mmCIF file of C-alpha atoms in Angstrom:
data_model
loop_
_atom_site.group_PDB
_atom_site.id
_atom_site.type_symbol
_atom_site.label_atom_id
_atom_site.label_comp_id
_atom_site.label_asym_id
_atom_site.label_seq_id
_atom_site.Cartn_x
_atom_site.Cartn_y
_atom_site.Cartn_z
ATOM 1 C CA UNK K 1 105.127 -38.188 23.210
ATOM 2 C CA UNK K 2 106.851 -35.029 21.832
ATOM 3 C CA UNK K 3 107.736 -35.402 18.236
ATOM 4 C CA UNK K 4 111.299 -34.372 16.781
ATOM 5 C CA UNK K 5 111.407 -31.447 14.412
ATOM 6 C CA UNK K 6 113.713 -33.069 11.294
ATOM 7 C CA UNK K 7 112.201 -30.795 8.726
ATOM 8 C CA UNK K 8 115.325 -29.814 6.261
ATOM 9 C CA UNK K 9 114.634 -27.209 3.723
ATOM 10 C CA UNK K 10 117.096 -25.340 1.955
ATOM 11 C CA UNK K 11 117.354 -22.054 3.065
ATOM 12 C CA UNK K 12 116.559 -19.422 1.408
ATOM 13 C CA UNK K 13 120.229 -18.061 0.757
ATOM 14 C CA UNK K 14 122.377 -20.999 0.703
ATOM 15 C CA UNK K 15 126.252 -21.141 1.041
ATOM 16 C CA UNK K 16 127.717 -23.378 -0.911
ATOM 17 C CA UNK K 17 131.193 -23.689 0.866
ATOM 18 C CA UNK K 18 129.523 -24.087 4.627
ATOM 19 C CA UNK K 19 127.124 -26.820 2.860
ATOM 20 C CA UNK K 20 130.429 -28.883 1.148
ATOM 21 C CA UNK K 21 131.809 -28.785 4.433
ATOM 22 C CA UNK K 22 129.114 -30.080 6.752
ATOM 23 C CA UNK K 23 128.155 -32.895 4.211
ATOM 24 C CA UNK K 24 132.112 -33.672 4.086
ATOM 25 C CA UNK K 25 131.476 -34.381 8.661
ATOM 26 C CA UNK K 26 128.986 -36.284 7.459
ATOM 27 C CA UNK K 27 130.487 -38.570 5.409
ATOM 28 C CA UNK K 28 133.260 -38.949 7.872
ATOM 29 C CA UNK K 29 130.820 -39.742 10.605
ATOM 30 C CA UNK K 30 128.777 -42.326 8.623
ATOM 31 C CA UNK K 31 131.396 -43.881 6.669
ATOM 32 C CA UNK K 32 134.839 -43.905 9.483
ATOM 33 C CA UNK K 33 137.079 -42.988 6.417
ATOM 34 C CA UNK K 34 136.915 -41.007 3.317
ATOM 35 C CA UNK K 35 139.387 -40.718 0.476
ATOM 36 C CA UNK K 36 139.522 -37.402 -1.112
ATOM 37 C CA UNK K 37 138.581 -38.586 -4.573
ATOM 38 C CA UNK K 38 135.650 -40.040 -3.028
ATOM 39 C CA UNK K 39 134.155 -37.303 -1.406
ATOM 40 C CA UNK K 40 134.665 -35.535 -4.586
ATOM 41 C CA UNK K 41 132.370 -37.336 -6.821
ATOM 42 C CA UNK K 42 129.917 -37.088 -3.353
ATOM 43 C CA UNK K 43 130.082 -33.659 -3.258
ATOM 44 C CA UNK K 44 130.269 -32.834 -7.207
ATOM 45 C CA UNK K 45 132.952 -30.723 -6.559
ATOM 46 C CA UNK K 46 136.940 -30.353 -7.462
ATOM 47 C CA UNK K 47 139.513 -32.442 -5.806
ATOM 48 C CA UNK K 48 141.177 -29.869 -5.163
ATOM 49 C CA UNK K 49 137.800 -27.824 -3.062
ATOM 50 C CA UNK K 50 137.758 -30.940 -1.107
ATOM 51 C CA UNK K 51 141.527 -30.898 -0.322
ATOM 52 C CA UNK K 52 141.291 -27.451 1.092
ATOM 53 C CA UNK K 53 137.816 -28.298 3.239
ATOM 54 C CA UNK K 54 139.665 -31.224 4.619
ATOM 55 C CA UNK K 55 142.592 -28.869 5.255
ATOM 56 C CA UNK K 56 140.121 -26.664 7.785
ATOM 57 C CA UNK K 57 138.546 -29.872 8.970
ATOM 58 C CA UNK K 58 142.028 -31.216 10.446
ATOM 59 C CA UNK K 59 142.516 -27.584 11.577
ATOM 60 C CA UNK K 60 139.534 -27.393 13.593
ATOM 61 C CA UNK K 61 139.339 -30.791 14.661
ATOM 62 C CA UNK K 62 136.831 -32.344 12.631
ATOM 63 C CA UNK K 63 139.151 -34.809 10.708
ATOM 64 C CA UNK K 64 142.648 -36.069 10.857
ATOM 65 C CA UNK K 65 144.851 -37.751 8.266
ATOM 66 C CA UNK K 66 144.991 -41.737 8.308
ATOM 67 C CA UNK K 67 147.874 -43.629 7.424
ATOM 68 C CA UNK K 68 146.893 -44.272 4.257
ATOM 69 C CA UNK K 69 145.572 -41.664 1.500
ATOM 70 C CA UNK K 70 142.358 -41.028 3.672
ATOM 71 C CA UNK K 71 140.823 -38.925 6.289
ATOM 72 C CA UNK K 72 139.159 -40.195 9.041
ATOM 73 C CA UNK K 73 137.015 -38.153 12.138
ATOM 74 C CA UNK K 74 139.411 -36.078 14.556
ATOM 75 C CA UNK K 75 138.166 -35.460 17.866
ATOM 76 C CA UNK K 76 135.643 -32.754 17.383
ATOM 77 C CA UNK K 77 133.702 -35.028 16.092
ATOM 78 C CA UNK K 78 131.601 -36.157 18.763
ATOM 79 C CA UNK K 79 129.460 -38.684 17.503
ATOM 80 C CA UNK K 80 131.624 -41.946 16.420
ATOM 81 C CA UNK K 81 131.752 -43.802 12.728
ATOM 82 C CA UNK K 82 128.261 -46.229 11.824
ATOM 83 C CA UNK K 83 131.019 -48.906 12.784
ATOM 84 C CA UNK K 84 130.332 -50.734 8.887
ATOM 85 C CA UNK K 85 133.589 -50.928 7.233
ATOM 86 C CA UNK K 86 131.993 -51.251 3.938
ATOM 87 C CA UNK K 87 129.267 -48.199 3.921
ATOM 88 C CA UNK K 88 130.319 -46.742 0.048
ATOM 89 C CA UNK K 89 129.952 -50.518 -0.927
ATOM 90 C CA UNK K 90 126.211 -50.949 1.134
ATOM 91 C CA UNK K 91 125.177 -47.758 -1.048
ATOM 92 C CA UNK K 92 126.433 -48.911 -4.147
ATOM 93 C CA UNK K 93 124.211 -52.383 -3.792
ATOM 94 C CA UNK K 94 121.301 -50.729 -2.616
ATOM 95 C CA UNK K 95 120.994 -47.438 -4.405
ATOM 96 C CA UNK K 96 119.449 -49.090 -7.849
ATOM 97 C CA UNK K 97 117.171 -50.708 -5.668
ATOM 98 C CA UNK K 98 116.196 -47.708 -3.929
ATOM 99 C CA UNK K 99 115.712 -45.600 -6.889
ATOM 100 C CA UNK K 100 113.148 -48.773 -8.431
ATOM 101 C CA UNK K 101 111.272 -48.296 -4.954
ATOM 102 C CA UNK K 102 110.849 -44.578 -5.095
ATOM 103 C CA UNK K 103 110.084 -44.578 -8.984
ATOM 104 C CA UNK K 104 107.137 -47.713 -8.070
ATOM 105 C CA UNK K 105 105.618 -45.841 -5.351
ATOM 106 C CA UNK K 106 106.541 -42.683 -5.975
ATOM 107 C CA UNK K 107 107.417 -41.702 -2.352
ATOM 108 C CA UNK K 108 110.556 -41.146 -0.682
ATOM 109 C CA UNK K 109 113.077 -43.934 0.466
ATOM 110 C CA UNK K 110 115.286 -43.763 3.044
ATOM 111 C CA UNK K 111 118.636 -46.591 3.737
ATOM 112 C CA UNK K 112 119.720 -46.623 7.652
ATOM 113 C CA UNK K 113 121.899 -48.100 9.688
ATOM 114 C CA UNK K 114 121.455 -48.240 13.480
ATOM 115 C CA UNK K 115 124.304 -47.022 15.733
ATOM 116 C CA UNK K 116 123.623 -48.003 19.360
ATOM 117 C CA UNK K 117 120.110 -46.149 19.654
ATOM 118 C CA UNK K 118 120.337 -44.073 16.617
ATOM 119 C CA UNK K 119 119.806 -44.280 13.302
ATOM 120 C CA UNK K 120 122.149 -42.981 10.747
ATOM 121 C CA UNK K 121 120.536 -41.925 7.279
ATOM 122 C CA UNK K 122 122.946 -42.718 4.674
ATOM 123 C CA UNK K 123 120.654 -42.497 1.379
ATOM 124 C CA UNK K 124 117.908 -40.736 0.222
ATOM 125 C CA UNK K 125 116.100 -41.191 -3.001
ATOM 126 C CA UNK K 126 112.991 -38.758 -2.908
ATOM 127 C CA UNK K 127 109.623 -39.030 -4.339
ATOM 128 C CA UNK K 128 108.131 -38.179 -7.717
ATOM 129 C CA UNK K 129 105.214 -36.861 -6.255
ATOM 130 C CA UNK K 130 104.897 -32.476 -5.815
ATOM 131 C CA UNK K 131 104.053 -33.113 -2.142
ATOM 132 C CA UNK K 132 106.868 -35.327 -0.573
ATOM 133 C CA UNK K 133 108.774 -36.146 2.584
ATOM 134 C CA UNK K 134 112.224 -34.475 1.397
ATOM 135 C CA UNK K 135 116.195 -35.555 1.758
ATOM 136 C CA UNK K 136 117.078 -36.955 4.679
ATOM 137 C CA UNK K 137 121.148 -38.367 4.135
ATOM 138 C CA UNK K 138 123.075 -37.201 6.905
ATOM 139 C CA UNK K 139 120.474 -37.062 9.664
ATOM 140 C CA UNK K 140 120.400 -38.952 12.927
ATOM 141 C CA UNK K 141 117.318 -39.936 14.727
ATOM 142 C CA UNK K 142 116.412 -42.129 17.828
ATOM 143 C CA UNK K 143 116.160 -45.459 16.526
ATOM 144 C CA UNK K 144 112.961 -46.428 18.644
ATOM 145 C CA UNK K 145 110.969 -43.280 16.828
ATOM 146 C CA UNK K 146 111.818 -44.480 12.864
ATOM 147 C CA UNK K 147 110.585 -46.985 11.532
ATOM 148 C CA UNK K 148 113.370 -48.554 9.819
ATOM 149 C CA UNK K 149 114.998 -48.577 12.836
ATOM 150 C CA UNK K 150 112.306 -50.073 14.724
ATOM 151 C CA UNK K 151 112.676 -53.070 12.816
ATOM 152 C CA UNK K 152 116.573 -52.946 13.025
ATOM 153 C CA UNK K 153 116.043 -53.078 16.885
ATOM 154 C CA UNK K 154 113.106 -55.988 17.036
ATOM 155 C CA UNK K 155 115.833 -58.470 15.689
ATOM 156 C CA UNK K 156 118.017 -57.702 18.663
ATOM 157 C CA UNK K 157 118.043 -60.143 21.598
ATOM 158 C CA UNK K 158 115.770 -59.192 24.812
ATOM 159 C CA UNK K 159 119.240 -58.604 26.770
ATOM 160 C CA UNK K 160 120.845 -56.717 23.873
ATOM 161 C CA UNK K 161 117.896 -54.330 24.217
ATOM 162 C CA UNK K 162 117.394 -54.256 27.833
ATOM 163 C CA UNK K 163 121.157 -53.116 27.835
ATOM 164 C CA UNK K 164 120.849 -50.587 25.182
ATOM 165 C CA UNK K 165 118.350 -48.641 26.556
ATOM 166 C CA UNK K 166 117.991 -49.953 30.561
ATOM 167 C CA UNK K 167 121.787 -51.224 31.471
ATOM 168 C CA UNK K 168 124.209 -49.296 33.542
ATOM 169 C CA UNK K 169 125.882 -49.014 30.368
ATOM 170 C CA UNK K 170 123.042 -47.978 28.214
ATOM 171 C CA UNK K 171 124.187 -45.952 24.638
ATOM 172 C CA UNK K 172 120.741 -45.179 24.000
ATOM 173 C CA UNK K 173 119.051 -42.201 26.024
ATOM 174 C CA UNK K 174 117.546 -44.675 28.881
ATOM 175 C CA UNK K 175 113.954 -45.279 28.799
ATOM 176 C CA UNK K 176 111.447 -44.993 31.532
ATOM 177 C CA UNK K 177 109.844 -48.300 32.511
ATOM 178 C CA UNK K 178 106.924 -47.497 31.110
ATOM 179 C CA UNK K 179 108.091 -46.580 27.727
ATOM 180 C CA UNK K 180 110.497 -49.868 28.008
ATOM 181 C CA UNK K 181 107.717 -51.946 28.536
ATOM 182 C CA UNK K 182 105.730 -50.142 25.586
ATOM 183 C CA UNK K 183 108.781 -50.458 22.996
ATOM 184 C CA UNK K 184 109.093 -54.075 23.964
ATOM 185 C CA UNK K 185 105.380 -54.767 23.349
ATOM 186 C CA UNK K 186 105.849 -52.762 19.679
ATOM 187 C CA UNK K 187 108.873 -54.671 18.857
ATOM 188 C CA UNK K 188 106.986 -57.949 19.320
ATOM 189 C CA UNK K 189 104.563 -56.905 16.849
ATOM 190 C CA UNK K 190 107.193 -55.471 14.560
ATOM 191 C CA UNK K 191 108.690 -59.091 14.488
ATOM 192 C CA UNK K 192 105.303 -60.759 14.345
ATOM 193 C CA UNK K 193 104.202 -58.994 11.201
ATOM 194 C CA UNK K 194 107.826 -58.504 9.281
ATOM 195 C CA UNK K 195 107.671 -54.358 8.699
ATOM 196 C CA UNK K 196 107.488 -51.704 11.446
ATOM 197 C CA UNK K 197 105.334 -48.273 10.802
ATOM 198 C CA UNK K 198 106.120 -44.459 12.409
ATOM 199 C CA UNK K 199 102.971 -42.681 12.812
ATOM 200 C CA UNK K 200 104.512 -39.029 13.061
ATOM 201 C CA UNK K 201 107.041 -40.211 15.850
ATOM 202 C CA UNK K 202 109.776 -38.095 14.518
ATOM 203 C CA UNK K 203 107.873 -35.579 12.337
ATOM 204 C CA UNK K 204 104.186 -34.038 12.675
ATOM 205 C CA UNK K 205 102.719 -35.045 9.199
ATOM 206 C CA UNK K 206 105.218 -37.453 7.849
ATOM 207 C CA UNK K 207 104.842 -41.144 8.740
ATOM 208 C CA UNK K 208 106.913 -44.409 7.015
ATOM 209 C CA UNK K 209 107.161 -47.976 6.452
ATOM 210 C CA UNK K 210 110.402 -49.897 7.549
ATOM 211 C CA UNK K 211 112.127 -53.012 7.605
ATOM 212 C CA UNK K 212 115.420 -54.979 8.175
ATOM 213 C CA UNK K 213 117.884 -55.788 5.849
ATOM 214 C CA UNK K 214 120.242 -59.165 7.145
ATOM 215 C CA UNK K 215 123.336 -60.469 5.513
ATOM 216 C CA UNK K 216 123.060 -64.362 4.792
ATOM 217 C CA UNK K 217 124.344 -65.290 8.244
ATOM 218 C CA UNK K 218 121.245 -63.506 9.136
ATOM 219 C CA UNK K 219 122.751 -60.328 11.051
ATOM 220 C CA UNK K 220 120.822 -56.922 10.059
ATOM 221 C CA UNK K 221 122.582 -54.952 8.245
ATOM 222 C CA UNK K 222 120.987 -51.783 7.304
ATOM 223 C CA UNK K 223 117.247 -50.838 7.364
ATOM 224 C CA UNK K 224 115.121 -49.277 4.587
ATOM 225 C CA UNK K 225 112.199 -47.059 5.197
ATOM 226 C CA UNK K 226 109.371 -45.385 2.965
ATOM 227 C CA UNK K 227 108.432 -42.284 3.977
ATOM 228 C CA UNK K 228 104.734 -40.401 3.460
ATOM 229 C CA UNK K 229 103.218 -37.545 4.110
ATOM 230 C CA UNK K 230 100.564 -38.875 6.749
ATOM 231 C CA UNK K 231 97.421 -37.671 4.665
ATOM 232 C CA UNK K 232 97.924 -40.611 2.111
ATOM 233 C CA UNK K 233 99.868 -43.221 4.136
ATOM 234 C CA UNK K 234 96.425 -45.442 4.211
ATOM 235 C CA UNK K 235 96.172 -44.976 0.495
ATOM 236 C CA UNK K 236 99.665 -45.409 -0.482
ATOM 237 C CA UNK K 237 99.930 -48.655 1.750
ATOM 238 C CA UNK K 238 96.720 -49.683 0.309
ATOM 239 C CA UNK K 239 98.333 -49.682 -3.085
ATOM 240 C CA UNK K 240 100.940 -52.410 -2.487
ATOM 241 C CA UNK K 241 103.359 -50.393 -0.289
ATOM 242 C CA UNK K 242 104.181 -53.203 2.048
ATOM 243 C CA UNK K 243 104.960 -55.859 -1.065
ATOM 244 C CA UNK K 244 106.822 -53.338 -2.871
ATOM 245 C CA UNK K 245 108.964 -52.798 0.558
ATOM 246 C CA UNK K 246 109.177 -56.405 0.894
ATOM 247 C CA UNK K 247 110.112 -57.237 -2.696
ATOM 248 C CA UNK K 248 113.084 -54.328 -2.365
ATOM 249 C CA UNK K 249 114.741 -55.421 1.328
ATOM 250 C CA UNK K 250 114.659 -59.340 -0.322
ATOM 251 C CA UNK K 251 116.733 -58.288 -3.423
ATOM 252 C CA UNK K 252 118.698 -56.192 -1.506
ATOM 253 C CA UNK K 253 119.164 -59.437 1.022
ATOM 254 C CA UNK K 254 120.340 -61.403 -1.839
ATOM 255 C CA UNK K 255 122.529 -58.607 -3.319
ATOM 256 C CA UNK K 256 124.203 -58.796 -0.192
ATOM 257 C CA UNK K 257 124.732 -62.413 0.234
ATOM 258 C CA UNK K 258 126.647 -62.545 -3.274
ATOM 259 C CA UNK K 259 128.887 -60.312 -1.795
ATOM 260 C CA UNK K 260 132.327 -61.858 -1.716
ATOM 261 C CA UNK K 261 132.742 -63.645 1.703
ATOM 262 C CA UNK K 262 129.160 -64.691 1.398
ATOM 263 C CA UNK K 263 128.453 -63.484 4.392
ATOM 264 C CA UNK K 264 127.502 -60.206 2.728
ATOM 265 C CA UNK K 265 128.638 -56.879 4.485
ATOM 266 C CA UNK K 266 130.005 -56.810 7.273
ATOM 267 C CA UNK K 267 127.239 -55.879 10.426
ATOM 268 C CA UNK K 268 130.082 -54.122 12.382
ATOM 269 C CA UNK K 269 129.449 -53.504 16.220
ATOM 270 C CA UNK K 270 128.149 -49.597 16.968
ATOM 271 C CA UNK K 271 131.096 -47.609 18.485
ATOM 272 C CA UNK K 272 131.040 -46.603 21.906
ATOM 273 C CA UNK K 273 130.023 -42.360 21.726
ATOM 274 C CA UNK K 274 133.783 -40.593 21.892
#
């Protein structure tokens, strides 16, 4: 299976301006809307920088005013919004938790949500340790390669994934038979056992440990994923990586169920691709 090259480093003469700008899509992808005081604090940057990168966003396409005091995606921007209405509030709950994960095993967490058949990265918290798996917020990966997104998809009903990646209507990128039959047979042991695990399915050297996160009514959520580099993946797992995991995705499960509404956030159905 070919691997995908995700590898982000920060080149070696970075502009800041062309940096603000792309993160600014991103956040307009992932989150539908985005109010300009917002995106401030996410960027660490003046109101006032934002308001003119919004300006050349609209101008080019990439955003357009809503009716209220936000900006949502214009129609540039090909790839639709994660379909939660309540991403900034998801990341609030879950970034503590996160940041106790990362700190305990000192590798790098990832929080997801699954769009169709991607996976949207909306959080990174990296490791401690000199040789990590680096910041991954803003990209978008098959869901069937990550982990965390492996586990998103084993809760889904047989039709639901039949459809997604074998109906006429597919939103996924359609799967052979045999690599159907294959995913199936991994998502039954993803279920079985309560985690999922990439092996350097997206990445040569990096693998991770994933699971689902579900609202009280029991609907996923968001995923969360630990990723290592794949020289000490037995180690680290051998050190309590799956309870860790396990301990984080059930207080983040019951930071989400005292959510007002009680039925946590909401799950949201995955746009159709604009």
């Amino acid at each position: 299976m070919q691997k995908l090259r995700v590898s982000r480093e920060i080149p070696r003469y970075p502009i800041d301006a062309v940096d603000n700008a792309l993160k600014l899509i991103e956040l307009l992808r992932d989150h539908g809307s985005v109010r300009l005081k917002d995106a401030a604090v996410e960027l660490g940057v003046a109101p006032s920088t934002v308001h003119r990168l919004l300006a050349m966003l609209i101008y080019r396409g990439f955003a357009e005013r809503a009716r209220g005091r936000g900006y949502v995606p214009g129609p540039a921007l090909g790839a639709g919004p994660a379909g939660h209405g309540r991403i900034s509030e998801l990341r609030a709950l879950a970034q503590p938790l996160l940041e106790d994960l990362a700190a305990t095993v000192r590798e790098t967490v990832n929080l997801m949500v699954r769009v169709g058949g991607e996976v949207r990265f909306l959080s990174t918290v990296e490791g401690s340790r000199p040789v990590r798996v680096g910041d991954r917020q803003g990209t978008v990966l098959p869901a069937h390669r990550a982990s965390a997104g492996k586990a998103m998809l084993a809760r889904l009903d047989p039709h639901e994934l039949e459809q997604l990646y074998r109906g006429e209507t597919a939103t996924a990128r359609k799967l052979n038979e045999a690599d159907y039959a294959a995913l199936v047979r991994e998502l039954g042991f993803v279920r079985d056992r309560g985690f999922a695990a990439n092996f350097e399915g997206t990445e040569e050297g990096v693998s991770a440990l994933g699971m689902a996160i579900t609202n009280a009514e029991g609907e996923v959520v968001c995923g969360i994923s630990v990723a290592i580099p794949q020289s000490r993946f037995r180690e680290v797992f051998d050190a309590g990586l799956l309870g860790e995991t396990a301990r984080t995705a059930k207080l983040l499960e019951e930071r989400l169920s005292e959510v007002s509404g009680g039925s946590g956030l909401d799950r949201g159905q995955p746009p159709s691709p604009r």
